[in-house]
Coordinates of C-alpha atoms in Angstrom, one line a residue:
M1 CA 0.0 0.0 0.0
T2 CA 1.2 3.5 -0.9
E3 CA 2.4 5.5 2.1
T4 CA 0.1 8.5 2.4
A5 CA 1.3 10.5 5.4
G6 CA 3.5 12.8 3.4
R7 CA 0.9 13.2 0.6
Y8 CA -2.0 15.5 -0.1
A9 CA -5.6 14.4 -0.7
L10 CA -7.0 16.1 -3.7
I11 CA -10.8 15.9 -4.0
G12 CA -12.3 16.2 -7.4
A13 CA -11.3 15.6 -11.1
G14 CA -13.2 18.4 -12.6
P15 CA -11.3 21.2 -14.4
M16 CA -10.1 22.8 -11.2
G17 CA -9.0 19.5 -9.7
L18 CA -7.2 18.6 -13.0
A19 CA -5.4 22.0 -13.0
M20 CA -4.3 21.4 -9.4
A21 CA -3.2 17.8 -10.2
K22 CA -1.1 19.0 -13.2
V23 CA 0.6 21.7 -11.1
L24 CA 1.3 19.4 -8.2
A25 CA 2.9 16.9 -10.5
E26 CA 5.0 19.5 -12.1
H27 CA 6.3 20.7 -8.7
G28 CA 6.9 17.2 -7.4
I29 CA 4.3 17.4 -4.6
A30 CA 2.9 14.0 -3.8
F31 CA -0.8 13.6 -3.8
D32 CA -3.7 11.1 -4.3
G33 CA -6.8 12.2 -6.2
F34 CA -10.3 11.1 -5.4
E35 CA -13.2 11.4 -7.9
L36 CA -16.8 10.4 -7.4
H37 CA -17.4 9.6 -11.1
S38 CA -15.7 7.0 -13.3
D39 CA -13.9 9.6 -15.4
V40 CA -12.6 13.2 -15.3
G41 CA -14.6 16.3 -16.3
G42 CA -16.7 17.1 -13.3
L43 CA -20.1 18.7 -14.0
W44 CA -19.1 18.9 -17.7
D45 CA -19.6 15.2 -18.0
I46 CA -23.4 14.9 -18.3
D47 CA -23.2 11.3 -17.1
A48 CA -21.5 12.1 -13.9
P49 CA -23.6 11.4 -10.8
R50 CA -23.7 15.1 -9.7
S51 CA -23.6 16.7 -13.1
T52 CA -26.1 19.5 -13.7
M53 CA -25.6 19.6 -17.5
Y54 CA -28.5 19.6 -19.9
E55 CA -28.4 18.5 -23.6
T56 CA -28.2 22.0 -25.1
A57 CA -25.7 23.4 -22.6
H58 CA -22.8 25.4 -24.0
L59 CA -20.1 27.6 -22.6
I60 CA -21.2 31.2 -22.1
S61 CA -17.6 32.3 -22.6
S62 CA -15.7 31.7 -25.9
A63 CA -13.3 28.8 -26.3
R64 CA -10.3 31.1 -26.7
M65 CA -11.1 33.1 -23.5
T66 CA -11.8 30.0 -21.5
E67 CA -9.1 27.4 -22.4
F68 CA -5.9 26.7 -20.5
A69 CA -3.0 28.6 -21.9
D70 CA -0.7 25.6 -22.3
F71 CA -3.5 23.3 -23.7
P72 CA -5.5 25.2 -26.3
M73 CA -8.8 23.8 -27.5
R74 CA -8.8 22.2 -31.0
K75 CA -8.9 24.6 -33.9
D76 CA -12.0 23.0 -35.2
I77 CA -14.0 23.4 -32.0
A78 CA -17.0 25.8 -32.0
E79 CA -16.5 29.3 -30.7
Y80 CA -18.9 28.4 -27.9
P81 CA -18.3 24.7 -27.2
S82 CA -21.0 22.3 -26.1
H83 CA -20.7 20.3 -22.9
R84 CA -19.7 17.3 -24.9
D85 CA -16.8 19.2 -26.4
M86 CA -15.8 20.3 -22.9
R87 CA -15.9 16.8 -21.6
S88 CA -13.6 15.6 -24.4
Y89 CA -11.3 18.6 -23.8
F90 CA -10.8 17.7 -20.1
R91 CA -10.3 14.1 -20.9
D92 CA -7.7 15.0 -23.4
F93 CA -6.1 17.4 -20.9
A94 CA -5.9 14.6 -18.3
Q95 CA -4.4 12.2 -20.9
H96 CA -1.9 14.8 -22.2
F97 CA -0.5 15.6 -18.7
D98 CA -0.7 11.9 -17.5
L99 CA -3.1 12.7 -14.7
Y100 CA -5.3 9.6 -14.7
R101 CA -2.7 7.6 -12.8
H102 CA -3.0 9.9 -9.8
Y103 CA -6.7 9.4 -9.3
S104 CA -8.9 6.7 -7.7
F105 CA -12.3 6.8 -9.5
N106 CA -15.8 5.9 -8.2
C107 CA -14.6 7.0 -4.8
E108 CA -16.7 9.3 -2.5
V109 CA -14.9 11.2 0.2
L110 CA -17.0 11.0 3.4
N111 CA -15.0 12.9 6.0
C112 CA -11.9 15.0 6.4
T113 CA -10.8 15.6 10.0
P114 CA -7.6 17.3 11.2
L115 CA -5.5 15.4 13.6
G116 CA -4.5 18.6 15.3
G117 CA -3.3 22.1 14.4
S118 CA -1.9 23.1 11.0
G119 CA 0.7 20.7 9.8
E120 CA -0.3 17.8 12.1
G121 CA -2.0 15.8 9.4
W122 CA -5.6 14.8 8.3
R123 CA -7.6 11.7 8.5
V124 CA -9.5 11.2 5.2
T125 CA -12.3 8.7 5.0
W126 CA -13.8 7.5 1.7
R127 CA -16.0 4.9 0.1
D128 CA -14.1 3.1 -2.7
E129 CA -15.5 1.6 -5.9
S130 CA -16.3 -1.7 -4.2
G131 CA -18.4 0.1 -1.5
A132 CA -15.9 -0.5 1.2
T133 CA -15.0 2.3 3.6
R134 CA -11.4 3.2 3.9
N135 CA -9.3 5.9 5.5
A136 CA -5.7 7.1 5.6
T137 CA -3.6 9.9 7.0
Y138 CA -2.6 12.8 4.7
A139 CA -0.4 15.8 5.1
G140 CA -3.1 18.1 3.8
V141 CA -6.4 18.3 2.0
M142 CA -7.2 20.1 -1.3
I143 CA -10.9 20.6 -2.0
A144 CA -11.9 20.9 -5.7
N145 CA -15.3 19.3 -5.8
G146 CA -16.9 22.2 -7.6
T147 CA -19.5 24.9 -6.8
L148 CA -22.5 24.0 -9.0
S149 CA -23.8 20.6 -7.9
T150 CA -26.0 21.2 -4.8
P151 CA -29.2 23.0 -5.8
N152 CA -30.5 26.0 -4.0
I153 CA -34.1 25.1 -3.5
P154 CA -36.4 28.0 -2.9
A155 CA -39.3 28.0 -0.4
F156 CA -42.7 29.1 -1.6
K157 CA -45.9 30.0 0.2
G158 CA -48.7 27.7 -0.5
E159 CA -48.5 24.3 -2.4
F160 CA -48.0 23.6 -6.0
T161 CA -49.8 20.4 -7.0
G162 CA -48.1 20.0 -10.4
E163 CA -44.6 18.9 -11.2
M164 CA -41.8 21.0 -9.7
I165 CA -38.1 20.4 -10.4
H166 CA -34.8 22.3 -10.1
S167 CA -32.8 23.0 -13.1
A168 CA -30.2 20.5 -11.8
A169 CA -32.7 17.7 -12.8
Y170 CA -33.3 19.1 -16.3
R171 CA -31.6 17.1 -19.1
H172 CA -33.6 17.5 -22.3
A173 CA -36.4 19.6 -23.7
S174 CA -38.8 16.7 -24.2
Q175 CA -39.4 17.0 -20.4
F176 CA -41.6 20.0 -21.3
S177 CA -43.7 18.3 -24.0
G178 CA -47.2 19.6 -24.1
K179 CA -46.9 21.3 -20.6
R180 CA -47.7 24.8 -19.4
V181 CA -44.3 25.7 -18.0
L182 CA -43.2 28.3 -15.5
I183 CA -39.4 28.8 -15.2
V184 CA -38.4 30.6 -12.0
G185 CA -35.1 32.5 -12.2
A186 CA -33.6 34.2 -15.2
G187 CA -29.9 33.5 -14.8
N188 CA -27.9 32.1 -17.7
S189 CA -29.3 28.6 -17.1
G190 CA -32.9 29.8 -16.7
C191 CA -32.8 31.7 -19.9
D192 CA -31.2 28.8 -21.8
I193 CA -33.8 26.5 -20.5
A194 CA -36.6 28.9 -21.4
V195 CA -35.4 29.0 -25.0
D196 CA -35.4 25.1 -25.0
A197 CA -38.9 25.0 -23.5
I198 CA -40.7 27.1 -26.1
H199 CA -40.1 24.5 -28.8
H200 CA -41.8 21.7 -26.8
A201 CA -44.0 23.2 -24.1
A202 CA -47.6 24.3 -24.6
S203 CA -46.6 27.6 -23.1
C204 CA -43.6 29.1 -21.3
D205 CA -43.5 31.9 -18.8
L206 CA -40.4 33.2 -17.0
S207 CA -40.7 34.5 -13.5
M208 CA -38.1 37.1 -12.5
R209 CA -37.4 38.7 -9.1
R210 CA -35.0 41.3 -10.5
G211 CA -33.8 42.6 -13.8
Y212 CA -30.6 41.6 -15.6
Y213 CA -28.2 43.0 -18.1
F214 CA -28.2 41.0 -21.3
V215 CA -25.0 40.5 -23.3
P216 CA -25.0 39.1 -26.9
K217 CA -22.6 36.3 -27.6
Y218 CA -21.4 38.1 -30.7
V219 CA -20.5 41.8 -31.3
F220 CA -19.3 42.9 -34.7
G221 CA -19.2 39.3 -35.7
K222 CA -16.8 38.2 -33.0
P223 CA -17.4 36.6 -29.6
A224 CA -18.2 39.4 -27.3
D225 CA -15.6 38.5 -24.6
T226 CA -12.7 38.7 -27.1
L227 CA -13.2 42.5 -27.7
G228 CA -11.8 43.8 -24.5
G229 CA -8.9 46.2 -24.9
A230 CA -5.5 45.9 -23.4
I231 CA -6.0 49.0 -21.3
R232 CA -8.1 48.7 -18.3
L233 CA -10.6 51.5 -18.2
P234 CA -11.9 53.0 -14.9
M235 CA -15.2 51.4 -14.1
P236 CA -17.4 54.5 -14.5
I237 CA -16.0 54.9 -18.1
K238 CA -16.2 51.2 -18.8
R239 CA -19.9 51.2 -17.7
V240 CA -20.7 54.1 -20.1
I241 CA -18.9 52.5 -23.1
D242 CA -20.1 48.9 -22.5
G243 CA -23.6 50.2 -21.7
T244 CA -23.7 52.0 -25.0
I245 CA -22.6 48.9 -26.9
L246 CA -25.3 46.9 -25.1
K247 CA -28.0 49.4 -26.2
W248 CA -26.8 49.1 -29.8
F249 CA -26.8 45.3 -29.9
V250 CA -29.5 44.4 -27.4
G251 CA -31.8 47.4 -27.2
N252 CA -34.0 47.9 -24.2
P253 CA -35.1 44.6 -22.6
Q254 CA -37.8 46.4 -20.7
K255 CA -39.9 46.7 -23.9
Y256 CA -40.2 42.9 -23.9
G257 CA -41.4 42.9 -20.3
F258 CA -38.1 42.3 -18.5
P259 CA -37.8 44.3 -15.3
K260 CA -35.1 47.0 -15.1
P261 CA -32.0 46.0 -13.1
D262 CA -31.9 47.6 -9.6
Y263 CA -28.1 47.6 -9.7
R264 CA -25.3 48.9 -11.9
L265 CA -23.7 47.0 -14.8
Y266 CA -21.1 44.5 -13.6
E267 CA -22.5 44.4 -10.0
S268 CA -23.9 40.9 -10.9
H269 CA -23.1 38.3 -13.5
P270 CA -24.7 39.4 -16.9
I271 CA -26.9 37.1 -18.9
V272 CA -25.0 36.0 -22.1
N273 CA -28.1 35.2 -24.1
S274 CA -29.8 37.2 -26.8
L275 CA -32.2 34.5 -27.9
V276 CA -34.4 34.9 -24.8
L277 CA -34.9 38.5 -25.9
Y278 CA -35.7 37.4 -29.4
H279 CA -38.3 35.0 -28.3
A280 CA -39.8 37.4 -25.7
G281 CA -40.1 39.9 -28.5
H282 CA -42.0 37.3 -30.6
G283 CA -44.3 36.4 -27.7
D284 CA -42.9 32.9 -27.3
I285 CA -41.9 33.7 -23.7
R286 CA -44.1 35.7 -21.3
V287 CA -42.2 37.5 -18.5
R288 CA -43.8 37.4 -15.1
P289 CA -42.9 39.0 -11.8
D290 CA -41.8 37.2 -8.7
I291 CA -44.2 34.5 -7.2
D292 CA -46.2 35.5 -4.2
R293 CA -47.7 32.0 -3.6
F294 CA -49.1 28.8 -5.1
D295 CA -52.6 27.5 -4.9
G296 CA -52.9 24.0 -6.5
N297 CA -51.7 24.4 -10.0
T298 CA -52.1 28.1 -10.0
A299 CA -49.2 30.6 -9.4
I300 CA -50.2 34.0 -8.0
F301 CA -47.6 36.7 -8.8
T302 CA -46.7 39.7 -6.8
D303 CA -48.6 42.0 -9.1
G304 CA -51.8 40.1 -8.4
T305 CA -51.9 38.3 -11.8
R306 CA -52.2 34.5 -11.8
A307 CA -51.8 31.6 -14.2
E308 CA -52.1 27.8 -14.3
Y309 CA -49.1 25.6 -14.9
D310 CA -48.4 21.9 -15.2
M311 CA -44.7 22.2 -14.4
V312 CA -42.5 24.7 -12.5
L313 CA -38.7 24.6 -13.1
T314 CA -36.7 26.5 -10.5
A315 CA -33.5 27.8 -12.1
T316 CA -32.5 29.3 -8.7
G317 CA -28.8 28.4 -8.7
Y318 CA -26.6 26.4 -6.4
R319 CA -25.1 26.7 -3.0
L320 CA -21.6 25.9 -1.9
D321 CA -21.5 22.5 -0.3
Y322 CA -18.5 20.7 1.3
P323 CA -20.3 18.0 3.3
F324 CA -17.2 16.1 4.2
I325 CA -15.6 18.8 6.3
A326 CA -16.7 21.0 9.2
P327 CA -17.7 24.5 8.1
E328 CA -15.7 26.2 10.8
L329 CA -12.5 24.7 9.4
L330 CA -13.2 26.7 6.2
N331 CA -13.7 30.1 8.0
W332 CA -17.3 30.1 6.7
Q333 CA -18.9 33.5 6.8
G334 CA -22.4 34.1 5.4
D335 CA -22.9 32.3 2.1
A336 CA -19.2 31.2 1.5
P337 CA -15.9 30.5 3.2
H338 CA -13.9 33.6 3.7
L339 CA -10.5 32.7 2.3
Y340 CA -7.5 34.7 1.1
L341 CA -7.7 35.0 -2.7
N342 CA -10.6 32.5 -2.4
C343 CA -8.4 29.5 -1.7
L344 CA -6.1 30.0 1.3
V345 CA -7.5 29.3 4.8
P346 CA -6.2 32.0 7.2
D347 CA -5.1 29.8 10.1
R348 CA -4.0 26.6 8.3
D349 CA -1.3 25.8 5.7
D350 CA -2.6 22.3 5.0
L351 CA -6.1 23.0 3.8
F352 CA -7.0 24.6 0.5
V353 CA -10.3 25.2 -1.3
L354 CA -9.8 25.3 -5.1
G355 CA -12.0 26.8 -7.8
M356 CA -14.3 28.6 -5.4
V357 CA -13.9 31.7 -7.5
E358 CA -16.1 33.4 -10.1
A359 CA -15.4 36.4 -12.3
S360 CA -16.4 37.5 -15.7
G361 CA -13.6 36.4 -18.1
L362 CA -11.5 34.6 -15.5
G363 CA -11.5 31.4 -17.6
W364 CA -9.7 28.2 -16.8
Q365 CA -6.3 29.9 -17.0
G366 CA -7.2 32.2 -14.0
R367 CA -8.0 29.0 -12.1
H368 CA -4.7 27.4 -13.2
E369 CA -2.9 30.4 -11.8
Q370 CA -4.6 29.8 -8.5
A371 CA -3.4 26.3 -8.5
E372 CA 0.2 27.4 -9.3
M373 CA 0.1 29.9 -6.4
V374 CA -1.0 27.1 -4.0
A375 CA 1.7 24.7 -5.2
R376 CA 4.4 27.4 -5.0
Y377 CA 3.2 28.3 -1.5
I378 CA 3.5 24.7 -0.3
T379 CA 7.0 24.3 -1.8
G380 CA 8.0 27.7 -0.4
L381 CA 7.0 26.8 3.1
C382 CA 9.0 23.6 2.8
A383 CA 12.0 25.6 1.6
D384 CA 11.5 28.2 4.4
T385 CA 11.5 31.1 1.9
T386 CA 10.7 34.7 2.8
A387 CA 8.0 35.0 0.2
A388 CA 6.1 32.0 1.5
H389 CA 6.2 33.4 5.0
D390 CA 5.1 36.8 3.8
L391 CA 2.1 35.1 2.2
Q392 CA 1.4 33.2 5.4
K393 CA 1.4 36.4 7.4
T394 CA -0.8 38.2 4.8
K395 CA -3.5 35.6 4.8
A396 CA -3.5 35.4 8.6
A397 CA -3.7 39.1 9.2
G398 CA -7.2 39.8 7.8
F399 CA -8.2 40.6 4.2
E400 CA -11.0 41.6 1.9
R401 CA -12.2 39.7 -1.1
A402 CA -10.5 40.8 -4.3
T403 CA -13.5 42.8 -5.7
G404 CA -11.6 45.7 -7.0
G405 CA -13.9 48.0 -5.2
M406 CA -17.0 46.6 -6.8
S407 CA -20.2 46.4 -4.7
Y408 CA -21.7 43.1 -5.9
I409 CA -25.3 42.4 -5.1
K410 CA -26.0 40.3 -2.1
L411 CA -26.8 36.9 -3.5
P412 CA -25.2 33.5 -2.6
R413 CA -23.7 33.1 -6.1
M414 CA -22.0 36.5 -5.8
A415 CA -20.5 35.7 -2.3
Y416 CA -17.3 34.4 -3.9
Y417 CA -17.3 36.7 -7.0
V418 CA -14.1 38.7 -7.7
D419 CA -12.9 41.3 -10.1
K420 CA -10.9 39.4 -12.8
T421 CA -8.1 42.0 -13.1
T422 CA -7.7 42.6 -9.4
Y423 CA -7.7 38.9 -8.7
R424 CA -5.3 37.8 -11.4
N425 CA -2.9 40.6 -10.5
A426 CA -2.8 39.6 -6.9
V427 CA -2.4 35.9 -7.7
G428 CA 0.2 36.7 -10.4
G429 CA 2.1 38.9 -7.9
W430 CA 2.4 36.1 -5.4
I431 CA 3.5 33.7 -8.1
A432 CA 6.2 36.0 -9.2
R433 CA 7.4 36.5 -5.6
L434 CA 7.4 32.8 -4.8
K435 CA 9.3 32.1 -8.1
G436 CA 11.8 34.7 -7.2
A437 CA 12.4 33.0 -3.9
G438 CA 13.6 30.0 -5.8
T439 CA 10.7 27.7 -5.3

């Protein structure tokens, strides 16, 4: 049996787990990977037990702005790849960097318990592919099990007697066939699914609590996220310029019945979908306000209107969930762990949360940089470098999330949102310092 006491336990073989595995191998840091599914890819594998993919799902960012810098996507891949393209991409990534050999598949991590203070080791318990419960001692734990697998289930007044599902249970548009459908929540998934529903459902309504900014996938014939300039504009100027572009290409969503956003552009994640506006403009989708209550198969909305439905699909997002570790170990505050640069626990150097970071345009490369910083931090501590000890002191001294001064709206999904430039500059700065220390 492999000796585990000097190794790290890496939980998850989705894109963030794979990035971390690659960097750990490059830096000679011993680890064992654990993956619940039989293959890599995380939620991008629609067949994975906790995948939330649906048949028509595609990236909302373009391939070139999303890919790992040292492993570009194929030249023949679509500009906005499907989930099947992404699954193949991550499998190819794992093959190319010889990562499969580091993982045990069909393994569910059940518990991670520290044996003492930072550096004293961890007891990790898991259920293996045979169903047997096993455990071992590890030097540290790296959590990369994703952020979008545990549904955020809303509570409603009254009782709905029709069919109610969360978007996590949605797979194909035939689920809507012949039904009067109400979709609750107009995030990116909600809008995607609404567009699916109109082709199969008897009717499709979209209930929205607040307004959103809509961004087209293409501007001047190119993916919208590829048009950013090299110079970072002050946010007030950027809002004016980008807001003007949105008016040119999107128009005024309020004329289709969408509510006006009660926050400024970039204070929440935009909706990268112009088809929902197209279909709303054609009357295929009817926009409704928030739900006040249900009465049988009737939804009563906050404006007093009501309508009958056969199915309600709640596209109300996901909540962070690390069921195998005590929340207090993660410095949990509000809706998310409060970690330095979204990954470093303030009072431990043997516990890391990877991939708990969202930002417009961050891509997988931004997450790869997070992994590199963690690996260099570990090797720096082992080498007793000044840079590593400076990082240790910084994360222990108190910090703010890397928002770049942005006031994001108070929603669970925004609790770990960062400003891309601020975040990458900070991570890149630490990588440069740790490199300079000879790690």
